[in-house]
Each structure stands twice: as structure tokens, then as C-alpha cells.
Amino acid sequence: MTTAQPEALNFECETGNYHTFCPISCVAWLYQKIEDSFFLVIGTKTCGYFLQNAMGVMIFAEPRYAMAELEEGDISAQLNDYEELKRLCLQIKRDRNPSVIVWIGTCTTEIIKMDLEGLAPKLEGEIGIPIVVARANGLDYAFTQGEDTVLAAMATRCPDKVSVVEAEKNERNAIQKLLNFGKKKEEVAEEESEYVNHPPLVLFGSLPDPVVTQLTLELKKQGIKVSGWLPAKRFTELPVIEEGYYVAGVNPFLSRTATTLMRRRKCKLIGAPFPIGPDGTRAWIEKICSVFGITPQGLEEREAQIWEGLEEYVKLIRGKSVFFMGDNLLEVSLARFLVRCGMTVHEIGIPYMDKRYQAAELALLEKTCKEMGVPIPKIVEKPDNYNQVQRIYELKPDLVITGMAHANPLEARGINTKWSVEFTFAQIHGFTNARDILELVTRPLRRNNSLKDLGWDKLVKEEAKI
Amino acid sequence: MKLAYWMYAGPAHIGTLRVASSFKNVHAIMHAPLGDDYFNVMRSMLERERDFTPVTASVVDRNVLARGSQEKVVDNITRKDAEERPDLIVLTPTCTSSILQEDLQNFVERAQLEAKGDVMLADVNHYRVNELQAADRTLHQIVQFYIEKARKKGELPEGKTAKPSVNIIGISTLGFHNQHDCTELKRLMADLGIEVNAAIPEGASVHELKNLPRAWFNLCPYRELGLMAARYLEAEFGMPYVDITPMGVVETARCIRKIQQIVNAQGADVDYEEFINEQTLYVSQAAWFSRSIDCQNLTGKKAVVFGDNTHAAAITKILAREMGIHVVWAGTYCKYDADWFREQVSEYCDEVIITDDHGQIGDAIARVEPSAIFGTQMERHVGKRLNIPCGVIAAPIHIQNFPIGYKPFMGYEGTNQIADLVYNSFTLGMEDHLLEIFGGHDTKEVITKGISAESDLNWTREGVAELNKIPGFVRGKVKRNTEKFARERGIKDITVEVLYAAKEAVGA
């Protein structure tokens, strides 16, 4: 390739005519993560229909979420919002008794200007269950940003006094000690000394519990203690956040949460690349270490060892090209990882680009491209799917990472695709899960390798002209 | 406000999009916020559609809230007109645009000045109609639009086709087994010597619509979609229509007899009795099945039926009339058309339930404990929970209800398919009971598979806790791999670290 290589990242912005999931979809994974929560989506049949179809079988597992379906009387204010919400929330309290009810505001509540933030504290006082309000609507946000709005709202609910909570914990510990009767005292003391003395660190971003364990252990190896995680398994276990605490994000779409933690909770944000891929994980840990003045131990070897284990996958994609249509904000991190795997990235479509929150990730992308000797891809914010499809026809990438609306039609035209939503639900963080990312990325290539002699590449009769 | 976990019929715009995207070369533009184009995913996933779904959004965002759509909708229409050259662009309102109350009709008129294709606004109100009603209306609207257009231009063809002919109205994308039904109905018409003048909307071009009046009559196989268009054509051109769903042996015969009466009234001379007799007794297996001893065993078994009007009514009649099954209750979620349903099924079941509340249906199933359920995907899941088999007979449906094999519900082949569906549901249920009585196929519990039966390894408490977080269906594999890993390396205690080190090493 002898094309002139752009020196720096190139940002573009298109029309915003692209396909993505509505941000209310975050309830699907957040209700599972926060075990004592109940999510109430205040919207219309359209929202309900989306959730019902997008969540597929989950809907039948007695989910802890529901629609407060607005009717014509609600829209024209013939019914009293407060009374209606009270009726539904009391029903939820009676049936499920959650520790928190999260109200998800939608496009409709925005347009009719339903004052959810105003109603919540009043109702909270009356029914005795915390009500957290997140405006995760399609007017303002895309897909994973829904989680961002919920966590930003949760951030203001984290307890700010260590003392009270610690006292409670000690009480619990007393019982714990009884249970640990046989355990030697030294062991407990030793556990404490495994950590370096550093200011408290709280991580934010919802991840499956096994991944939480893995990342926590990864930091423990460096002597870094994770004091808490936003969100925790239960709403009642939200971490203590005091002024001066350090916080670090694990996902690229959490910019509002980061802002809230900095401005409202007076925390210090560690701006690092995200722990996606072995390169990202190492950079993430190194950055945290550097902030605490710790010299990382054995990270380089660990990364090398992971790469070694990935070789069978990497050789399938090395030298191939990829095109991100953009719908979940993980695109920059994934592109950076795939460049490190030896791929060329044509385009990184992304719904929204927070250049400050993602600064370290962007810098790592740029550095990676230079080191791997590939052109720096252009980043297209608010992409236009129609234009992108035309560019895909022209560029003929080896792989297109896209939403389900375009996947089958592209496959029928002989273009390999990977459904982007899977990256949101799969475990992709840390050293341990790098293999899972490549498992996803290479699946279409492996599948098509086994089909390649059949001559069934293009399965549409005629390309639409014009 | 209504607390809802599940809905049977979708929002209005889904109906409009189903009809618009069924036509060839018709594009729908939704006036909607980001993320409301979920229809495209459903069509692409469920129907495994090879082509891009001709639906885009004119995105409503903060700017639109503040200043109105202004040029945006018009620009999006003219842009799509230039890019894809559709015959028709249907501007589709959503719940959001219903409350914004922008003058969408005005946008349509302005866009029409520039667009080469036709532009129209779907006349549906989110808060007044559901998916099915909206689909019916939109089809009517499009038919009317092109009939009037042709009339204005003097292009309406005169007279009828030489041979008896029919328009099949109501076949649409994302409809329950619609594609297969369409094929079966075309075969049936061919067997009856009736030409198919048009089948709309699926696969049709809007240019064909002006030819609709050339058919001798219209056939509306589905109660939910097509009747408005058929009534319009009757009012305009005196075209008779047949609205008997040819589902089940008796109803198929009734439908054919009605067709006979209609074409004979217009001067044909046909007698289908011989055909009906031949098909019923020898071609379709369903009549013979009713007589066979298999079906005897089903006599008096209890069943419940729930679905849309068309399918729930037809299946109720088949179960009760053709198989001797005791339908305890039959229900529909088409509340807006409840009277029709009551009239159809009252004599074939003990009780009629009209509701769109799945909780009420779940309770009603639990209450009567039927031997089998015939319902939607929701009832299938209720059945799973209560251990009652369920045959899916109506939307809402999942991807497994879009089979690639030929599975019509209508016509004579449809009767065979339904017989299989019903019979399989019941036998599975009986087999289950037998298993329960005799304690299962194989009572010997499988303790372990593979090499790690007697383990010399020690799982730490944290290790076990972490292992238990791993989903059950892969846990065994992860455990074996981890132990293998530990054994190979001479590790005695399996901690969380060892567990994940093993995963990294072998990709457990």
C-alpha cells in the first residue's frame, strides 16, 4: 500500500441517519447486573415493542423491568402524572419489593415535558423506595449511552461517608469472623499488605461479574485495591465516593458518568485507554499504576503471553481490512485492537465522539497505527448509513462490523459482516477475554472459509442500479 | 398509564411499514427519533431478507424539538427519491410525531413538487390504532391513491378479464406464514381455474393497482389486513369479496363454495363440488386423520386457543369441529374487532376471552390446565412454565416461526400442516405424562463425563464461588478444563486466578 498516510486522526460528521438501538435497551443488561433493581420505562407502545423484540427470550424470564405505557389521557394531561406513577410504583413495590426503582425517561416524556426529576423525590418520600431518574431517550442518545445516563444518575446516589458504612461492615465482619473461625489470623493481615498504599480507586461501568473479578485481580497483581465499583451487584452496595477519590472508566461510552463523578463528586478521573484487547488492558493498568506512582510488574510478559495464545486467530485476520459502520461507541477501542492484530481499518463510524473522555484511547489508536504502519482511519461521527453502504461497495472491506439491519443484505452481496451488538453483550474486557473478541471477529471469516468452494457468494440477482 | 411487560399487537407505524415495505419499490420514511427503525432489524432477522429494508428515518432530535422539522423531512424525501427512485414514498408518523403535531401533510405536498415518484402521508394515529388496524388502513390508502390517480389520468382499464380472476388481498411481510399461504392460495386458484389478477401488497408494484378492478372478485384470507381495501373496491366498482378464511377442511370448502357462487353470478359456469370432495377425502390427509384412531385418542382432550382473530377463530373451529377436541376457551387480542370473534367461535368453545393482557391469559391457562395450548410465542412460554405443550398459531412470533420449509396454514396443504401441529402438541404432552408416571427414560444419573471423576484437586471457596457464576451449560466444561490445566501444571489449589489462567490458556 502506497497511499499517502494521514498524519493525525481525521474527524468527520455526517447526517446522523444511521441505525442503532434505542438507549432504553440498557435496561436489559442493567436489571441483570443490579439484582435488586426494577426498571420502569415510561414511554409508549413503540418503546415496549422495541424492548420486547430486541430482548427476545429474556422477556419471558419474569424480567425486573416493565413499561409504564402512556395513553392518550397521559399525553393530553387529562390524567395526573404523579398519581399514575404512584399507582404503578406501588404495584411494583407490592409485587417485587425492589431496593430501587429506576425510571427511564423516553422521547415522549421529553416532548410532553413530564418532570420526572421533580416527581421522583416526592414519590420516593411517599413510598419509601429510592427512585433514580435517567433520561435515556432516542432524541439525545444512542444505544450504550443509555447505561451512561443511568450510571450518571446512580453516581449521585453513592454514599459519601466512609464511617457509617464501615461501621456497618464491621458489624457484618464480626459474623464473618465467626464464620472464618478456622482461618489463621496472619492470612487476614497478609491480605491487607498485598496492596500498595494508594488513594481509594473506584471503577465505573457495568460488566458481568466474572469480568469484574478478572479486572479486580489484574489490578491486585499490581498492588492496587479496587475500593468499589459503580454499579455494584446490588443498589444497596453502591460504593462510597468521597471527594478526592480516583475513578477510572472501563467502557468508552461513559462520558456523562465521568463528568458527574468529576464535577459533582469531586473525583479525579484517570484518563486511560479502555481495557479491551491485551494492548488496551495493559495500557489501562499502566496508566492507573502511573497515577499511583507504581511500577507495573510483569505486564509486558503477560501481554506477550496473551498475544501468543491469540496467534491462531490473529493469523486469520492479519492483513485484512475492516469497516465499522458505528452504533455502540466501542468502535475506537475495537479498531485500535484490530489494528494491533494487523488489520487495516477503513472507517470508524461512531454515534458520538467525546474527544476528551476518549483522549487516551484516541492517542493509543494513533500510536498503534503508526507502529503497525497502516493508514490512520477516519472517524465518522453521526454516520449516514446510506453513504456508508456506497463506500463499502467501493472499498470492498474483508469485514464490516454493523447492525442487524444491514448484516443480512450485505452478506447476500458477498460482504462478510459481524453483528456489532454482540460486542456489547459478550465478555470483551481484560487479558482473559481478548480471545472472545477475536472469536467474534473471525467467526464470519472462519465460516466463509468452510463455504468458500461452493461459489455461493452473491445471493442477490442484481445489484440495484443508481 | 398502564403497567405492561408484553404486547400482542405492535404500534401503528409497524403496520404501515409492513404494508409499505411489502410493495416493490416503495420506500417508507419514518418521522421518528433515533432507534425507532427497529423494524429493519425485525425484517432483516425474522424474514432473513436479502435486500435492504426500504425504510429510513427522518430523525427527530433536539433540534427538531426546538425548531420543528422545517426542511428536514422534505429534504429526506427528495433525497431518497433521487437515490433510489422509488415509485412511492410513504411518510410514516410515529408516537413521537403524533404529539409534535407538525403539519406532515404540508411536508408531503412540498416534497411532491420536487420528487419524481409519488409521496403520501400514512393516515394513522398512534394513540388510536394498533399495528393491525394501521396496516389495514395503509393498504386501503395506497389502493385508493392509485385508483384515483389512474381515474384522473383516464388510465383505469375497462371491463373484466376474460376468464374468472381474483385479487388476493392482505399478504404482507412479517405476517404469520404469509408467504406460504400465498403460494398455497395461488395453487388453489389454479386448481379452480381462476387466474390470479394480483396479490397485494407482498411483492406487488403500485403500478399494478390500477388493474385491480379487472378481477372478478377479491379474496381476503385474513380478517386483520385487506378488508378495508376490499370494501373500498366493492363500493367503487361493485366488486364482490370473499372473506372466509380457507383454513381447515370445512372452512376451505366453504370458501370455495362462496367463490363458486360469486363467479357463477358473473356468468361463469363452474361446479367445484367434485374438486372439494376429491381434495377432502383423498388429497388432504386431514379428513382421514380425523377418522383415524390417532385422532380418536384426542377426543374430549382439553385445549385453549389464543391469537389474532383469523387464526384463533379458524383453529378453534378445526379443533372442535374437525378433531373433536374440547376447547375450553378461545380468545383474541383484537379487541377492536371482538364482536366478529365472538360470533365466529361462540358455538365451538365454552368461553370467549377478549383481552390484550398476557397476565390474564396466563392465569386463564393455569386455571383450566389444558392438555395443549394453541397461541402466540407468549403462550408457548406460559406453557413451558406450566409444563403444557403449545403450538404456535399466531403472531407475535420469533424467528423459528418463519420456517424456510413449506408450511402454509391455508388451503388443503395447510390442513395437513395444522393436523401435524395439533397432533404433535398432544402426543408430546402424553409422552411427558407417561414419562412422569414411569420416572423418566433413564433414571441413572450421570455423575461425570470424562477424566475428572475422582479429583485430587482442591477448589478454594472463592474458586468454587467464581465457578458457580459461570452459566450452567458451560460450567462442566470450564471445570474439566481448569482441572486439566491445574493437573498439568501440578497446581493443587484451584483459586480464581487459576480458573482464569486456565481460560486464557485453552479458551475454556
Short mmCIF file of N, CA, C and O in Angstrom, two decimals, chain B residues 145-206:
data_model
loop_
_atom_site.label_atom_id
_atom_site.label_comp_id
_atom_site.label_asym_id
_atom_site.label_seq_id
_atom_site.Cartn_x
_atom_site.Cartn_y
_atom_site.Cartn_z
N PHE B 145 -55.34 5.64 -3.47
CA PHE B 145 -54.48 6.65 -4.09
C PHE B 145 -54.23 6.32 -5.56
O PHE B 145 -54.36 7.17 -6.44
N TYR B 146 -53.88 5.06 -5.83
CA TYR B 146 -53.53 4.70 -7.21
C TYR B 146 -54.75 4.49 -8.10
O TYR B 146 -54.69 4.70 -9.30
N ILE B 147 -55.88 4.09 -7.50
CA ILE B 147 -57.11 4.00 -8.30
C ILE B 147 -57.52 5.42 -8.73
O ILE B 147 -57.80 5.68 -9.90
N GLU B 148 -57.48 6.34 -7.77
CA GLU B 148 -57.90 7.72 -8.09
C GLU B 148 -56.95 8.37 -9.07
O GLU B 148 -57.36 9.12 -9.95
N LYS B 149 -55.67 8.07 -8.89
CA LYS B 149 -54.68 8.64 -9.80
C LYS B 149 -54.95 8.17 -11.23
O LYS B 149 -54.93 8.97 -12.18
N ALA B 150 -55.21 6.87 -11.36
CA ALA B 150 -55.46 6.31 -12.69
C ALA B 150 -56.74 6.88 -13.28
O ALA B 150 -56.83 7.19 -14.47
N ARG B 151 -57.72 7.05 -12.42
CA ARG B 151 -59.01 7.58 -12.89
C ARG B 151 -58.82 9.01 -13.41
O ARG B 151 -59.31 9.36 -14.48
N LYS B 152 -58.07 9.79 -12.68
CA LYS B 152 -57.82 11.18 -13.08
C LYS B 152 -57.13 11.24 -14.44
O LYS B 152 -57.41 12.09 -15.27
N LYS B 153 -56.21 10.32 -14.62
CA LYS B 153 -55.46 10.29 -15.88
C LYS B 153 -56.20 9.54 -16.98
O LYS B 153 -55.69 9.44 -18.10
N GLY B 154 -57.36 9.00 -16.65
CA GLY B 154 -58.10 8.20 -17.62
C GLY B 154 -57.43 6.90 -17.96
O GLY B 154 -57.56 6.39 -19.07
N GLU B 155 -56.68 6.36 -17.01
CA GLU B 155 -55.95 5.12 -17.29
C GLU B 155 -56.58 3.88 -16.66
O GLU B 155 -55.98 2.81 -16.68
N LEU B 156 -57.75 4.06 -16.05
CA LEU B 156 -58.39 2.90 -15.43
C LEU B 156 -58.82 1.93 -16.52
O LEU B 156 -59.56 2.32 -17.41
N PRO B 157 -58.37 0.69 -16.48
CA PRO B 157 -58.76 -0.24 -17.53
C PRO B 157 -60.26 -0.56 -17.46
O PRO B 157 -60.85 -0.59 -16.39
N GLU B 158 -60.84 -0.79 -18.63
CA GLU B 158 -62.27 -1.09 -18.69
C GLU B 158 -62.49 -2.59 -18.59
O GLU B 158 -61.67 -3.38 -19.07
N GLY B 159 -63.59 -2.98 -18.01
CA GLY B 159 -64.03 -4.36 -18.09
C GLY B 159 -63.24 -5.35 -17.25
O GLY B 159 -62.31 -4.99 -16.54
N LYS B 160 -63.66 -6.59 -17.35
CA LYS B 160 -63.09 -7.65 -16.55
C LYS B 160 -62.20 -8.53 -17.42
O LYS B 160 -62.26 -8.47 -18.65
N THR B 161 -61.40 -9.37 -16.76
CA THR B 161 -60.59 -10.32 -17.52
C THR B 161 -61.52 -11.35 -18.18
O THR B 161 -62.66 -11.55 -17.74
N ALA B 162 -61.01 -11.98 -19.26
CA ALA B 162 -61.84 -12.92 -19.99
C ALA B 162 -62.23 -14.11 -19.11
O ALA B 162 -63.39 -14.50 -19.04
N LYS B 163 -61.25 -14.67 -18.43
CA LYS B 163 -61.52 -15.81 -17.55
C LYS B 163 -61.77 -15.30 -16.13
O LYS B 163 -61.33 -14.21 -15.78
N PRO B 164 -62.44 -16.11 -15.29
CA PRO B 164 -62.62 -15.69 -13.90
C PRO B 164 -61.26 -15.41 -13.26
O PRO B 164 -60.30 -16.14 -13.49
N SER B 165 -61.19 -14.33 -12.51
CA SER B 165 -59.91 -13.95 -11.90
C SER B 165 -60.12 -13.35 -10.52
O SER B 165 -61.22 -12.92 -10.18
N VAL B 166 -59.05 -13.31 -9.75
CA VAL B 166 -59.15 -12.90 -8.35
C VAL B 166 -57.99 -12.00 -7.96
O VAL B 166 -56.89 -12.12 -8.51
N ASN B 167 -58.24 -11.09 -7.04
CA ASN B 167 -57.14 -10.39 -6.36
C ASN B 167 -57.02 -10.99 -4.96
O ASN B 167 -58.02 -11.07 -4.24
N ILE B 168 -55.83 -11.41 -4.60
CA ILE B 168 -55.63 -11.89 -3.23
C ILE B 168 -55.10 -10.71 -2.42
O ILE B 168 -54.03 -10.17 -2.72
N ILE B 169 -55.87 -10.30 -1.43
CA ILE B 169 -55.54 -9.07 -0.71
C ILE B 169 -55.15 -9.38 0.74
O ILE B 169 -55.91 -10.06 1.45
N GLY B 170 -53.99 -8.89 1.15
CA GLY B 170 -53.64 -8.99 2.58
C GLY B 170 -52.36 -9.75 2.87
O GLY B 170 -52.02 -9.94 4.03
N ILE B 171 -51.65 -10.22 1.85
CA ILE B 171 -50.40 -10.93 2.09
C ILE B 171 -49.32 -9.88 2.39
O ILE B 171 -49.08 -9.00 1.57
N SER B 172 -48.67 -9.98 3.54
CA SER B 172 -47.69 -8.93 3.84
C SER B 172 -46.44 -9.48 4.52
O SER B 172 -46.43 -10.60 5.03
N THR B 173 -45.43 -8.66 4.55
CA THR B 173 -44.19 -9.02 5.20
C THR B 173 -44.41 -9.09 6.71
O THR B 173 -45.25 -8.37 7.26
N LEU B 174 -43.68 -9.97 7.37
CA LEU B 174 -43.78 -10.21 8.81
C LEU B 174 -45.13 -10.76 9.24
O LEU B 174 -45.44 -10.81 10.42
N GLY B 175 -45.94 -11.18 8.26
CA GLY B 175 -47.21 -11.83 8.60
C GLY B 175 -46.94 -13.30 8.90
O GLY B 175 -46.00 -13.88 8.36
N PHE B 176 -47.79 -13.89 9.73
CA PHE B 176 -47.58 -15.27 10.17
C PHE B 176 -47.76 -16.24 8.99
O PHE B 176 -48.86 -16.40 8.48
N HIS B 177 -46.69 -16.87 8.55
CA HIS B 177 -46.68 -17.84 7.44
C HIS B 177 -47.34 -17.29 6.16
O HIS B 177 -47.88 -18.05 5.37
N ASN B 178 -47.29 -15.97 5.98
CA ASN B 178 -47.99 -15.37 4.84
C ASN B 178 -47.46 -15.83 3.49
O ASN B 178 -48.22 -16.05 2.56
N GLN B 179 -46.14 -15.95 3.39
CA GLN B 179 -45.55 -16.33 2.10
C GLN B 179 -46.06 -17.70 1.66
O GLN B 179 -46.41 -17.90 0.50
N HIS B 180 -46.08 -18.63 2.62
CA HIS B 180 -46.51 -19.99 2.30
C HIS B 180 -48.00 -20.01 1.98
O HIS B 180 -48.43 -20.69 1.05
N ASP B 181 -48.77 -19.24 2.75
CA ASP B 181 -50.21 -19.16 2.49
C ASP B 181 -50.45 -18.63 1.08
O ASP B 181 -51.33 -19.11 0.37
N CYS B 182 -49.66 -17.65 0.68
CA CYS B 182 -49.85 -17.03 -0.63
C CYS B 182 -49.62 -18.07 -1.73
O CYS B 182 -50.43 -18.18 -2.66
N THR B 183 -48.55 -18.81 -1.60
CA THR B 183 -48.26 -19.85 -2.59
C THR B 183 -49.40 -20.86 -2.64
O THR B 183 -49.86 -21.25 -3.72
N GLU B 184 -49.87 -21.27 -1.48
CA GLU B 184 -50.93 -22.27 -1.42
C GLU B 184 -52.22 -21.74 -2.03
O GLU B 184 -52.91 -22.47 -2.75
N LEU B 185 -52.52 -20.47 -1.77
CA LEU B 185 -53.75 -19.90 -2.32
C LEU B 185 -53.65 -19.79 -3.84
O LEU B 185 -54.63 -20.04 -4.55
N LYS B 186 -52.48 -19.45 -4.34
CA LYS B 186 -52.31 -19.37 -5.80
C LYS B 186 -52.49 -20.75 -6.43
O LYS B 186 -53.10 -20.87 -7.48
N ARG B 187 -51.97 -21.77 -5.76
CA ARG B 187 -52.17 -23.14 -6.26
C ARG B 187 -53.64 -23.50 -6.27
O ARG B 187 -54.14 -24.09 -7.22
N LEU B 188 -54.30 -23.13 -5.17
CA LEU B 188 -55.72 -23.45 -5.07
C LEU B 188 -56.50 -22.78 -6.20
O LEU B 188 -57.34 -23.39 -6.85
N MET B 189 -56.17 -21.50 -6.45
CA MET B 189 -56.86 -20.77 -7.51
C MET B 189 -56.59 -21.43 -8.86
O MET B 189 -57.48 -21.57 -9.69
N ALA B 190 -55.34 -21.84 -9.08
CA ALA B 190 -55.01 -22.51 -10.34
C ALA B 190 -55.83 -23.79 -10.49
O ALA B 190 -56.37 -24.06 -11.57
N ASP B 191 -55.95 -24.54 -9.38
CA ASP B 191 -56.75 -25.77 -9.43
C ASP B 191 -58.21 -25.48 -9.76
O ASP B 191 -58.89 -26.30 -10.37
N LEU B 192 -58.68 -24.31 -9.32
CA LEU B 192 -60.08 -23.96 -9.55
C LEU B 192 -60.28 -23.30 -10.92
O LEU B 192 -61.39 -22.93 -11.28
N GLY B 193 -59.19 -23.11 -11.64
CA GLY B 193 -59.29 -22.46 -12.95
C GLY B 193 -59.51 -20.96 -12.84
O GLY B 193 -60.11 -20.34 -13.70
N ILE B 194 -59.02 -20.38 -11.76
CA ILE B 194 -59.18 -18.93 -11.57
C ILE B 194 -57.82 -18.27 -11.69
O ILE B 194 -56.86 -18.69 -11.04
N GLU B 195 -57.72 -17.26 -12.53
CA GLU B 195 -56.46 -16.54 -12.69
C GLU B 195 -56.24 -15.61 -11.49
O GLU B 195 -57.20 -15.02 -11.00
N VAL B 196 -55.00 -15.49 -11.08
CA VAL B 196 -54.71 -14.50 -10.05
C VAL B 196 -54.37 -13.18 -10.75
O VAL B 196 -53.36 -13.07 -11.42
N ASN B 197 -55.26 -12.24 -10.63
CA ASN B 197 -55.07 -10.93 -11.27
C ASN B 197 -53.97 -10.15 -10.56
O ASN B 197 -53.13 -9.53 -11.19
N ALA B 198 -53.99 -10.20 -9.24
CA ALA B 198 -52.96 -9.52 -8.44
C ALA B 198 -52.96 -10.12 -7.05
O ALA B 198 -53.98 -10.60 -6.57
N ALA B 199 -51.78 -10.11 -6.41
CA ALA B 199 -51.70 -10.45 -4.99
C ALA B 199 -51.02 -9.26 -4.33
O ALA B 199 -49.91 -8.88 -4.71
N ILE B 200 -51.71 -8.62 -3.41
CA ILE B 200 -51.15 -7.41 -2.79
C ILE B 200 -51.18 -7.55 -1.27
O ILE B 200 -52.01 -8.27 -0.74
N PRO B 201 -50.33 -6.82 -0.55
CA PRO B 201 -49.26 -5.96 -1.07
C PRO B 201 -47.94 -6.69 -1.35
O PRO B 201 -47.14 -6.18 -2.11
N GLU B 202 -47.71 -7.90 -0.79
CA GLU B 202 -46.39 -8.50 -0.87
C GLU B 202 -45.95 -8.74 -2.32
O GLU B 202 -46.61 -9.46 -3.08
N GLY B 203 -44.84 -8.14 -2.67
CA GLY B 203 -44.23 -8.38 -3.98
C GLY B 203 -44.89 -7.64 -5.13
O GLY B 203 -44.48 -7.78 -6.28
N ALA B 204 -45.93 -6.85 -4.84
CA ALA B 204 -46.64 -6.17 -5.93
C ALA B 204 -46.01 -4.81 -6.22
O ALA B 204 -45.34 -4.23 -5.38
N SER B 205 -46.25 -4.33 -7.43
CA SER B 205 -45.83 -2.98 -7.77
C SER B 205 -47.05 -2.07 -7.68
O SER B 205 -48.18 -2.51 -7.99
N VAL B 206 -46.85 -0.84 -7.30
CA VAL B 206 -48.01 0.06 -7.20
C VAL B 206 -48.64 0.31 -8.57
O VAL B 206 -49.81 0.67 -8.68
#
